[in-house]
Coordinates of C-alpha atoms in Angstrom, one line a residue:
M301 CA 11.3 -1.8 19.4
N302 CA 10.5 1.8 20.2
A303 CA 11.4 2.9 16.7
V304 CA 8.9 0.4 15.2
C305 CA 6.2 1.5 17.6
N306 CA 6.9 5.2 16.8
T307 CA 6.8 4.5 13.1
I308 CA 3.4 2.7 13.4
I309 CA 1.9 5.4 15.5
D310 CA 3.2 8.2 13.2
V311 CA 2.0 6.5 10.0
N312 CA -1.4 5.8 11.4
E313 CA -1.8 9.4 12.6
R314 CA -0.2 11.0 9.6
F315 CA -2.5 9.1 7.2
E316 CA -5.6 9.2 9.4
I317 CA -5.9 5.4 9.7
D318 CA -8.4 4.3 12.3
S319 CA -10.7 1.5 13.4
K320 CA -13.0 1.9 10.4
D321 CA -10.2 1.1 7.9
N322 CA -9.5 -2.2 6.3
F323 CA -6.0 -3.3 5.5
I324 CA -5.0 -6.0 3.0
G325 CA -2.3 -8.4 4.2
I326 CA -0.4 -9.7 1.1
S327 CA 3.2 -9.6 2.2
S328 CA 4.7 -12.7 3.8
F329 CA 5.1 -12.7 7.5
C330 CA 8.8 -13.1 6.9
F331 CA 9.0 -9.8 5.2
D332 CA 9.3 -6.5 7.1
L333 CA 6.2 -4.9 5.4
S334 CA 4.0 -7.4 7.2
V335 CA 5.0 -5.8 10.5
Y336 CA 3.1 -2.7 9.6
D337 CA 0.1 -4.7 8.2
I338 CA -0.2 -6.6 11.5
F339 CA 0.6 -4.0 14.1
G340 CA -0.6 -1.0 12.2
S341 CA -4.0 -2.5 11.9
I342 CA -4.1 -3.9 15.5
S343 CA -2.9 -0.7 17.1
V344 CA -6.0 1.2 15.9
G345 CA -8.5 -1.6 15.9
A346 CA -8.7 -1.8 12.1
T347 CA -9.4 -5.0 10.2
L348 CA -6.6 -6.9 8.5
V349 CA -7.8 -9.1 5.6
L350 CA -5.2 -11.8 5.0
I351 CA -4.5 -13.1 1.5
P352 CA -3.6 -16.8 1.5
D353 CA -1.8 -16.7 -1.9
A354 CA -0.2 -13.5 -3.2
R355 CA 0.0 -15.1 -6.6
D356 CA -3.9 -15.2 -6.9
I357 CA -4.4 -11.8 -8.4
S358 CA -8.1 -12.3 -9.2
Y359 CA -8.7 -13.2 -5.5
I360 CA -6.8 -10.0 -4.5
V361 CA -8.9 -7.8 -6.8
D362 CA -12.1 -9.4 -5.5
T363 CA -11.0 -8.8 -1.9
V364 CA -10.0 -5.2 -2.5
T365 CA -13.5 -4.6 -3.9
K366 CA -15.6 -6.7 -1.6
E367 CA -13.8 -5.8 1.7
N368 CA -13.5 -2.0 0.9
I369 CA -9.8 -2.1 1.4
I370 CA -8.4 1.3 2.5
V371 CA -4.8 0.5 3.2
W372 CA -2.5 -1.2 0.6
N373 CA 1.1 -1.9 1.6
T374 CA 3.3 -3.9 -0.8
V375 CA 6.3 -3.9 -3.1
P376 CA 5.5 -2.1 -6.4
A377 CA 5.6 -5.3 -8.4
I378 CA 2.5 -6.7 -6.7
M379 CA 0.6 -3.5 -7.4
E380 CA 1.7 -3.7 -11.0
L381 CA 0.4 -7.3 -11.2
L382 CA -3.0 -6.1 -9.8
L383 CA -3.2 -3.2 -12.3
D384 CA -2.3 -5.4 -15.2
S385 CA -5.2 -7.7 -14.4
L386 CA -7.9 -5.0 -14.3
N387 CA -10.1 -4.2 -17.2
D388 CA -10.6 -0.7 -18.5
Y389 CA -13.9 -0.3 -16.7
Y390 CA -12.7 -1.2 -13.2
S391 CA -13.1 1.7 -10.8
N392 CA -12.6 1.8 -7.0
T393 CA -13.1 4.7 -4.6
S394 CA -12.4 2.9 -1.3
L395 CA -8.6 2.4 -1.5
K396 CA -7.2 5.5 0.1
N397 CA -3.6 4.8 1.2
V398 CA -1.2 3.0 -1.2
F399 CA 2.2 2.4 0.5
L400 CA 4.9 1.2 -1.9
S401 CA 8.4 0.2 -0.7
G402 CA 11.0 -2.5 -0.9
D403 CA 11.9 -1.9 -4.6
W404 CA 12.1 0.9 -7.1
I405 CA 8.8 2.4 -8.3
P406 CA 8.3 2.7 -12.0
L407 CA 7.7 6.2 -13.2
D408 CA 4.2 5.6 -14.6
L409 CA 2.9 3.5 -11.7
K410 CA 1.3 6.3 -9.7
D411 CA -0.8 7.5 -12.7
K412 CA -1.9 3.9 -13.4
I413 CA -2.9 3.5 -9.7
C414 CA -4.9 6.7 -9.8
D415 CA -6.6 5.7 -13.1
Y416 CA -8.3 2.8 -11.3
F417 CA -8.3 3.9 -7.6
T418 CA -9.5 7.4 -7.9
N419 CA -9.2 8.4 -4.2
A420 CA -5.8 6.8 -3.7
R421 CA -2.9 8.7 -2.1
V422 CA 0.3 7.0 -3.3
M423 CA 3.3 7.0 -1.0
S424 CA 6.9 5.8 -1.5
L425 CA 8.4 4.6 1.8
G426 CA 11.9 3.3 2.6
G427 CA 15.0 3.8 4.7
A428 CA 16.4 1.8 7.6
T429 CA 14.0 -1.1 7.5
E430 CA 16.1 -3.1 10.0
A431 CA 15.2 -0.7 12.8
S432 CA 11.9 0.8 12.0
I433 CA 10.1 -0.6 9.0
W434 CA 10.5 2.7 7.2
S435 CA 12.3 5.9 8.1
I436 CA 11.5 8.1 5.1
Y437 CA 8.4 8.6 3.0
T438 CA 7.4 10.9 0.2
G439 CA 4.1 11.4 -1.7
I440 CA 4.2 10.7 -5.4
L441 CA 2.2 13.7 -6.7
Y442 CA 3.0 13.9 -10.4
L443 CA 5.8 13.3 -12.8
I444 CA 7.3 15.8 -15.1
R445 CA 8.8 14.1 -18.1
L446 CA 12.0 15.6 -19.5
Y447 CA 12.9 14.7 -23.0
M448 CA 16.5 14.9 -24.2
Y449 CA 16.9 15.9 -27.8

């Protein structure tokens, strides 16, 4: 339990998450990502906005916009579904922390996220989830494409 508490404290401090922030709770309570959604938000007095059906992407888009969501924490596939549903004119400046884990992250996903969420910092998290939610993270800054001829 100490490892989980330490992870939550570290992530909140490292990414300057506080009581003014709004989390979106999309992950099932049976999935380890929900541990951070619940206790990461509670530990700093932030708001956790729960999504009743993760398959209702239009509801998620509306919630992200209307509730000024700051913290997004899902598997990459859910973020991809959200991005695929947006029109070319959508723009959001409130989403600040995008945490992706639980699966591989497509090479072009970071750029797609930042096209729509202009203030987003995109992080890849992983490691020993059985003990501490995550134990490693890295920022996704840019991608250098190498072409083999």
